[in-house]
Coordinates of C-alpha atoms in Angstrom, one line a residue:
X9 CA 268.7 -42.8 13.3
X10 CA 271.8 -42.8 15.8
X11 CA 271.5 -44.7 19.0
X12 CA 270.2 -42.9 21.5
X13 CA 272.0 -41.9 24.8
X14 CA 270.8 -41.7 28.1
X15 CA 272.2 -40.8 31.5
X16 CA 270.4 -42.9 34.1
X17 CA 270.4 -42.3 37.6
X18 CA 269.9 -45.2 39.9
X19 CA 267.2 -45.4 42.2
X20 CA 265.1 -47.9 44.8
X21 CA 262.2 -49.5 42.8
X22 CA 260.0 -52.3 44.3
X23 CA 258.6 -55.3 41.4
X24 CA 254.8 -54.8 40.2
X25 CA 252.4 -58.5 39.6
X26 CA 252.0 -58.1 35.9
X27 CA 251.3 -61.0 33.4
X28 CA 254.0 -61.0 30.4
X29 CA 254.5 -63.6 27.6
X30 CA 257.9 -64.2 26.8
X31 CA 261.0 -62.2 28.1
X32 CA 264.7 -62.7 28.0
X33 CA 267.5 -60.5 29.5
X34 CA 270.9 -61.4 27.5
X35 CA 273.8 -60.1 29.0
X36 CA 276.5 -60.7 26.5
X37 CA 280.4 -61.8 26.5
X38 CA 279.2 -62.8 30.4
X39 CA 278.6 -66.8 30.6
X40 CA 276.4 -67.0 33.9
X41 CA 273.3 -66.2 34.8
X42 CA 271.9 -63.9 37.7
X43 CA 269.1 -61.7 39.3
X44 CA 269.5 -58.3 39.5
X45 CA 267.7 -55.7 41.6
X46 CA 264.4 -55.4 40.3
X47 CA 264.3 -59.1 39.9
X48 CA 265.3 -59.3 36.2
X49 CA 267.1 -62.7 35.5
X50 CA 269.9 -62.0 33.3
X51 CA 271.4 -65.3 31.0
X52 CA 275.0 -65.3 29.3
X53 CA 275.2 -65.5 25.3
X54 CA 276.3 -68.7 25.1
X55 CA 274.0 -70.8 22.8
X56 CA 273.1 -67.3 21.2
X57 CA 276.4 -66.6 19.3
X58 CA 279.0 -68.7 17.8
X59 CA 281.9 -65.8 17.3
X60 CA 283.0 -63.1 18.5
X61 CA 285.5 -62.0 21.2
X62 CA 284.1 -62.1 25.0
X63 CA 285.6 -59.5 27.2
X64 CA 285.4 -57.8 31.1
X65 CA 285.5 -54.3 31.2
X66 CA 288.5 -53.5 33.6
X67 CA 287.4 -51.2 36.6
X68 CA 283.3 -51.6 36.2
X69 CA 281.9 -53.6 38.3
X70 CA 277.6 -52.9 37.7
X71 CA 276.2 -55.4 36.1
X72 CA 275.3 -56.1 32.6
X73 CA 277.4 -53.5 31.4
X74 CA 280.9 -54.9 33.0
X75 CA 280.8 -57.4 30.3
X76 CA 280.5 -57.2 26.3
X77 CA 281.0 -59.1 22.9
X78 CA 283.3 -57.6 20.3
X79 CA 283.5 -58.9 16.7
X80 CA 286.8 -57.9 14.7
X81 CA 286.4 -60.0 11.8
X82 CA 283.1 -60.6 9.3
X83 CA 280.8 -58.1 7.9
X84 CA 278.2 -59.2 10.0
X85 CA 277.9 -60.9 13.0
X86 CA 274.6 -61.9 14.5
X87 CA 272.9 -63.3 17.4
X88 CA 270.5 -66.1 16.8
X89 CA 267.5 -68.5 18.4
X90 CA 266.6 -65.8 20.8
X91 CA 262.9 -66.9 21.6
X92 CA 259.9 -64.9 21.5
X93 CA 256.2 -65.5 21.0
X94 CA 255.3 -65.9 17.6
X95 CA 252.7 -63.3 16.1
X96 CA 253.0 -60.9 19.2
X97 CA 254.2 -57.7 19.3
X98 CA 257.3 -57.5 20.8
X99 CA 260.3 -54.8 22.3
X100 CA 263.9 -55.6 21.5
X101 CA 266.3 -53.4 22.9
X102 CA 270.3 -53.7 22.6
X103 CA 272.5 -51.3 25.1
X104 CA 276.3 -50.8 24.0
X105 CA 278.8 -50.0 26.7
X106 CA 282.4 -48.6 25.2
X107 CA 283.9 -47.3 28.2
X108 CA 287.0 -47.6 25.7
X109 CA 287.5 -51.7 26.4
X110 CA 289.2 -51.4 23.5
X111 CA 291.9 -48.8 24.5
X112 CA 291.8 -47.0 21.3
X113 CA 289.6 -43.9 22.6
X114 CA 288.1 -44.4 19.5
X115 CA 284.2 -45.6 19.8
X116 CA 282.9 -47.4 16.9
X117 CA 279.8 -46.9 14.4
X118 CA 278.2 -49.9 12.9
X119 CA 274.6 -50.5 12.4
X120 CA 272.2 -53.2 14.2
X121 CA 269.6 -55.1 12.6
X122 CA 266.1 -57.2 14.3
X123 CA 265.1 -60.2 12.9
X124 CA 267.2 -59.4 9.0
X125 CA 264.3 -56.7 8.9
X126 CA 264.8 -53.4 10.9
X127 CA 267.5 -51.6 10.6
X128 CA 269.2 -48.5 13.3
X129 CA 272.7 -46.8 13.2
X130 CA 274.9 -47.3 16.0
X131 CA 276.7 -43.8 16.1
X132 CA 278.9 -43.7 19.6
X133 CA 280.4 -40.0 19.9
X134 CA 282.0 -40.3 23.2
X135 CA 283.9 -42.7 25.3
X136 CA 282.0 -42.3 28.2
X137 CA 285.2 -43.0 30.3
X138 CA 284.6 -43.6 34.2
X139 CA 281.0 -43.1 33.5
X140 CA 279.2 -46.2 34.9
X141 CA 275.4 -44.4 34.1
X142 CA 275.4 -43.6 30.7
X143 CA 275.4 -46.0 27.8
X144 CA 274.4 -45.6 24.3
X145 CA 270.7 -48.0 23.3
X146 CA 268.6 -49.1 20.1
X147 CA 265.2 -50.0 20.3
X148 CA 262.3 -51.3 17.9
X149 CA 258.7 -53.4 18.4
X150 CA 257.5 -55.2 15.9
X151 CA 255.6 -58.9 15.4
X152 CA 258.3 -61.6 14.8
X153 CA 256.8 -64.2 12.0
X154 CA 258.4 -67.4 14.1
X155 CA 259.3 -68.1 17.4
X156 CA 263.0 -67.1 17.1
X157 CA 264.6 -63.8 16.1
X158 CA 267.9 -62.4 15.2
X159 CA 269.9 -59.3 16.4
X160 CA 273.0 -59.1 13.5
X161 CA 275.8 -56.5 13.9
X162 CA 276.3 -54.9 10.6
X163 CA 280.3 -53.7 10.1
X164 CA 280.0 -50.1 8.2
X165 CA 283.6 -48.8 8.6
X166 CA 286.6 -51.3 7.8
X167 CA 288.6 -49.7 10.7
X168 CA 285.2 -49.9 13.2
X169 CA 284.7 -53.0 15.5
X170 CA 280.9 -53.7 16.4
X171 CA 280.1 -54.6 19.9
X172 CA 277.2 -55.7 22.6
X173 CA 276.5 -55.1 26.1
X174 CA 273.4 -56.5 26.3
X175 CA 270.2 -57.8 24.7
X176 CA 267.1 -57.5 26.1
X177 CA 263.2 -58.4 24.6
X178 CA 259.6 -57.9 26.0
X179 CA 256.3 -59.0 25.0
X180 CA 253.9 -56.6 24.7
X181 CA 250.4 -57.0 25.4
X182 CA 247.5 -57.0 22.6
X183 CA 245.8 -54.2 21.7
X184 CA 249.4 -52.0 22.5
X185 CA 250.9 -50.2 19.5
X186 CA 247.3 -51.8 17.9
X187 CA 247.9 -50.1 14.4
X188 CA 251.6 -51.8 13.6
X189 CA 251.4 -53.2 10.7
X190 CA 252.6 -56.5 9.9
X191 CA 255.4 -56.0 8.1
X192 CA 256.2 -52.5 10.0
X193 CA 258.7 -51.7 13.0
X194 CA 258.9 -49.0 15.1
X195 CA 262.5 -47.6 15.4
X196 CA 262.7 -45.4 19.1
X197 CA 263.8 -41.6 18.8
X198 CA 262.4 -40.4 22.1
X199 CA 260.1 -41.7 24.8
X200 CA 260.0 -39.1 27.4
X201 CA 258.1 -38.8 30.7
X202 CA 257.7 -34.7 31.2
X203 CA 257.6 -33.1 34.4
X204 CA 259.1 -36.8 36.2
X205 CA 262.6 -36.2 38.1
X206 CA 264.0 -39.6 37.2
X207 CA 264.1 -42.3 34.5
X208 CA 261.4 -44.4 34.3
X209 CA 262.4 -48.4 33.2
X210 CA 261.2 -52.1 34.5
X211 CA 259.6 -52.9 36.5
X212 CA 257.6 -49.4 36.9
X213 CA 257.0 -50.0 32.9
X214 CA 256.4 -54.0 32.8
X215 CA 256.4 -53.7 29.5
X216 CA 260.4 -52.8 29.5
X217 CA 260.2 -49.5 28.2
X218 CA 262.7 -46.9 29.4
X219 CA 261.0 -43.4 29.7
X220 CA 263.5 -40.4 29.7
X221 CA 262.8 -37.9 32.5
X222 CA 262.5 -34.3 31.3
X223 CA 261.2 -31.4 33.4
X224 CA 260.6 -27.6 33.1
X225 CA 263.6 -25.8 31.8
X226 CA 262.9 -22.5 31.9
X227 CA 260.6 -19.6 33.4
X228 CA 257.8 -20.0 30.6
X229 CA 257.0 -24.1 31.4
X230 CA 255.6 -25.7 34.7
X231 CA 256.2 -29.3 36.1
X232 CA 252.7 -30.5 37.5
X233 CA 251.7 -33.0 39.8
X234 CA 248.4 -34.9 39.9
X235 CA 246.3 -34.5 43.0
X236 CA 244.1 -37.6 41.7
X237 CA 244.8 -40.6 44.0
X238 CA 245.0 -43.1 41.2
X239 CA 245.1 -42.4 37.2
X240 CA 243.2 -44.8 35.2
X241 CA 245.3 -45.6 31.9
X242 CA 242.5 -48.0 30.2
X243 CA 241.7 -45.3 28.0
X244 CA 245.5 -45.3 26.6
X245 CA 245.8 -48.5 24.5
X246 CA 249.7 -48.0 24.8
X247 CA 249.5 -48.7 28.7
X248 CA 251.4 -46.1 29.8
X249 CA 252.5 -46.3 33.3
X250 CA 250.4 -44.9 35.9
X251 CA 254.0 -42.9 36.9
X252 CA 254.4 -40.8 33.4
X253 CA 250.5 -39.7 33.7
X254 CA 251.1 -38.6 37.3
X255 CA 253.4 -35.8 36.3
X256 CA 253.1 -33.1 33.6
X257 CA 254.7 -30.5 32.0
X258 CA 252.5 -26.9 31.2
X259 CA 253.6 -24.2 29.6
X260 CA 251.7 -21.2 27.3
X261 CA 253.5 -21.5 23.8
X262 CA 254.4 -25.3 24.1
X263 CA 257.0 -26.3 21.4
X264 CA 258.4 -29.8 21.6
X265 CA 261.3 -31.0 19.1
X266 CA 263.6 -33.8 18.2
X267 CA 266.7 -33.7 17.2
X268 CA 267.4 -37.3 16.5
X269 CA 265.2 -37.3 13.5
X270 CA 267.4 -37.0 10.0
X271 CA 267.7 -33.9 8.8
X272 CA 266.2 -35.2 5.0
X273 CA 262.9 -36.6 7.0
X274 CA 261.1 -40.5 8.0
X275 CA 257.7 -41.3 8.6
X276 CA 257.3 -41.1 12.0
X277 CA 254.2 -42.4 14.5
X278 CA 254.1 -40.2 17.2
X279 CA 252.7 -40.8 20.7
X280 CA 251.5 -38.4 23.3
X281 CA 249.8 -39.3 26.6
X282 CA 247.7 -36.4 28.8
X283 CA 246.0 -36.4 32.1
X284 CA 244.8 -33.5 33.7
X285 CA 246.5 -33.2 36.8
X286 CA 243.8 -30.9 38.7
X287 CA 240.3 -31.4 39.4
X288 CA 239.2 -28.4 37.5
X289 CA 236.2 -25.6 38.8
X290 CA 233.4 -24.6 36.6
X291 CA 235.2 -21.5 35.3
X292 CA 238.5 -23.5 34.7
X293 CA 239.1 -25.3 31.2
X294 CA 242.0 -26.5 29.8
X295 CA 241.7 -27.3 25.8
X296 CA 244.5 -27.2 22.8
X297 CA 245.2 -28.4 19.6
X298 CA 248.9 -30.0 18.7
X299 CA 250.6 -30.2 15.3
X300 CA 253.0 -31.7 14.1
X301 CA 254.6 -29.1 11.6
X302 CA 251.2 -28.4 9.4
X303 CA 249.4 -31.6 10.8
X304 CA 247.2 -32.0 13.1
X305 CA 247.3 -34.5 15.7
X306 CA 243.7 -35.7 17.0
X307 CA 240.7 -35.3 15.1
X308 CA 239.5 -32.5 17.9
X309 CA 241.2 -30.5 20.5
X310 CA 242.3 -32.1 23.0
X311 CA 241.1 -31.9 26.5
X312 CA 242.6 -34.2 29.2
X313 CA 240.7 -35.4 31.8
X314 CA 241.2 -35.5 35.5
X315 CA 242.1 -39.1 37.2
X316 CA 242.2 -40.8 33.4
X317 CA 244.9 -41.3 30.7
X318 CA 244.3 -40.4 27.1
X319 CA 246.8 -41.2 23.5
X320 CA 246.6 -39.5 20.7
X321 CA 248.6 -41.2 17.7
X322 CA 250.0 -39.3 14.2
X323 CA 251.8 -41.7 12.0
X324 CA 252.9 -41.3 8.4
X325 CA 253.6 -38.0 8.3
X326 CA 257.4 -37.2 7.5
X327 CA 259.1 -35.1 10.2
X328 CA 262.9 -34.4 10.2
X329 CA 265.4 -32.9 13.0
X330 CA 263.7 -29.1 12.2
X331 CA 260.5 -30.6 12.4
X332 CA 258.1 -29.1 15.7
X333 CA 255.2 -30.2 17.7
X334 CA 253.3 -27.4 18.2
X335 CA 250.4 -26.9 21.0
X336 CA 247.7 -23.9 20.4
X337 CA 245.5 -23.0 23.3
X338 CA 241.8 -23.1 22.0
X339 CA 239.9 -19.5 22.3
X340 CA 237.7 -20.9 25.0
X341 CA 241.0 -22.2 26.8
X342 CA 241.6 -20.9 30.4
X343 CA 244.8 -23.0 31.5
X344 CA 247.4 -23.5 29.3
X345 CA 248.5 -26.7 27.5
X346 CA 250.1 -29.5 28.7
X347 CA 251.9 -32.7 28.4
X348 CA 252.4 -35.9 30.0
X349 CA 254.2 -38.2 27.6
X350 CA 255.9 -38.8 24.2
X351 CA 256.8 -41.5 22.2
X352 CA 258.5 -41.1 18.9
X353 CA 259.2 -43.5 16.2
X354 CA 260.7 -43.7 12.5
X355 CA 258.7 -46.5 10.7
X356 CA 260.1 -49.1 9.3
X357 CA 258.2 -50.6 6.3
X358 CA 259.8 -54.3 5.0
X359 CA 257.1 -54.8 3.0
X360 CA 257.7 -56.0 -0.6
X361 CA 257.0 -52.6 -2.8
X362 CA 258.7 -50.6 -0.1
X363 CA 262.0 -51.3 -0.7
X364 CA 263.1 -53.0 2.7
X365 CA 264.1 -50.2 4.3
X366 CA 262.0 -47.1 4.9
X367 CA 258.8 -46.4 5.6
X368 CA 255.9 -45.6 3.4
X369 CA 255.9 -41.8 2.4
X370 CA 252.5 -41.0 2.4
X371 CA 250.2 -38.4 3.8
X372 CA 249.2 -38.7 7.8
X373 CA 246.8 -40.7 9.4
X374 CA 246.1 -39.9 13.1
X375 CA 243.7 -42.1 16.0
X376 CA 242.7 -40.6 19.3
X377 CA 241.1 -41.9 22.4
X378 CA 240.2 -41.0 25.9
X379 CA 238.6 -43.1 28.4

């Protein structure tokens, strides 16, 4: 898949008490360390990387992205002994920055891969000039085997120079993402937070993950609110935060796509997260069945429930860039679907019969659960 892009727009958070393993922010070609605003410490790469060319974008001044790491010679250039916690599932995400640092207007495609296993395209279509709120990001979980992992830069054009912004990884908790299998990763397409105003990151997801805000677009969809005072998410293995399941997007003929998936199809494992955001009469029901092309996701229809998060997870089915996720009110149905949030991932299968690259192309198997 390409990296994916993202606008962001700034905003006032306050930190949340959470227990993490380990975590490290790297913010790379910068050789000190800091704290930034939501009281994430940030470490230069030195002691991470051994070449490579550091440099200060002229004119930017936010931090990490006002620094980088550039590599104009080798095929591959990696960083190394970043520490993790052995056997855990954990998020490593890698932000790239052009800004045109290199004053060729000309922004680069190379490929990035975790740990000498996973493996995502780095496809930067613009130069994002001036533009101090967008950058391009890759992102996979997955359960390192030791205690240290890799991030390598892979050079796929002889004229193209790979570069960094910033490296950042999360441990997860157990029982999140609880069907990964051990030699899997889960490449990000989409995460999305619908009916939310504003990108959701740290530290309103401890966990690191960066939810894309995406509202109602036209006449035919709603953005909901819940009126519950507090959303219980125990019944979401995933954690979601309590934010994404507050807000909700509800439309009759539902029809969700993605247009980062490859056009000749991956095994995916899709995520989606409901809540029912009003305390419904006896007369009101609100019940629908999603697919994903010809598959259904959920063993039942789903129904959400008020004040309480539920997941629903399809994975192995093949999806591409035409593929759609389609929700069907049931005939007993009074309010029309809705959604609260996605997560979408290729699969990445390393295992020794698979090749070492993609995913196992088998029929779907789908998990649901509500609490």
């Amino acid at each position: 898949m390409e990296a994916l892009l993202y606008v962001i727009t700034l905003f006032s958070l306050s930190a949340l008490t959470v227990t993490l393993g380990e975590s490290i922010s790297i913010d790379c070609g910068s050789t000190g360390s800091y704290v930034d605003s939501n009281n994430v410490t940030w470490v230069g790469d030195k002691g991470f990387v051994t070449n490579g060319e550091p440099m200060k974008i002229p004119d930017v001044v936010k931090k990490p992205i006002n620094t980088l790491r550039y590599f104009p010679t080798g095929q591959t250039n990696c960083y190394t002994n970043i520490p993790v916690t052995k056997g855990q599932k954990t998020l490593v995400r890698t932000k790239f920055y052009y800004e045109n640092y290199d004053a060729k207007f000309s922004p680069p495609s190379f490929d990035v891969i975790y740990d000498g296993k996973h493996r995502d395209s780095i496809v930067i279509t613009e130069s994002l000039l001036n533009d101090e709120e967008t950058f391009y990001f890759s992102e996979v979980i997955y359960v390192p085997e030791n205690k240290n992992i890799s991030v390598c830069l892979l050079r796929t054009s002889p004229s193209d120079n790979p570069f960094i912004s910033s490296i950042e990884v999360y441990s997860l908790d157990t029982g999140m993402y609880d069907d990964l299998g051990p030699n899997e990763g889960l490449i990000l397409h989409d995460r999305i937070a619908y009916g939310a105003k504003e990108l959701i990151s740290y530290p309103l997801d401890p966990y690191g993950r960066v939810w894309l805000a995406l509202g109602s677009q036209d006449s035919t969809l709603t953005d909901l609110t819940t009126s519950a005072p507090s959303i219980d998410i125990t019944g979401a293995s995933n954690k979601p935060p309590e934010i994404v399941m507050s807000k909700a997007l509800s439309g009759v003929g539902l029809v969700l796509s993605d247009q980062t998936l490859p056009l000749t199809g991956v095994p995916v494992y899709l995520v989606l997260y409901f809540s029912e955001p009003q305390s419904l009469g006896r007369t009101q029901r609100r019940s629908f069945n999603v697919f994903l092309d010809n598959t259904q996701v959920g063993s039942r229809p789903i129904v959400p429930v008020f004040g309480k998060a539920t997941q629903f997870i399809l994975r192995d089915v093949v999806a591409t860039s035409a593929s759609q996720i389609v929700f069907q009110s049931t005939d007993d149905s009074v309010l029309p679907p809705l959604i609260n949030g996605l997560e979408l991932y290729s699969i990445s299968n390393t295992s020794p019969d698979s090749g070492g690259g993609g995913g196992d192309q088998g029929g779907g198997s789908t998990d649901d659960s509500e609490g």
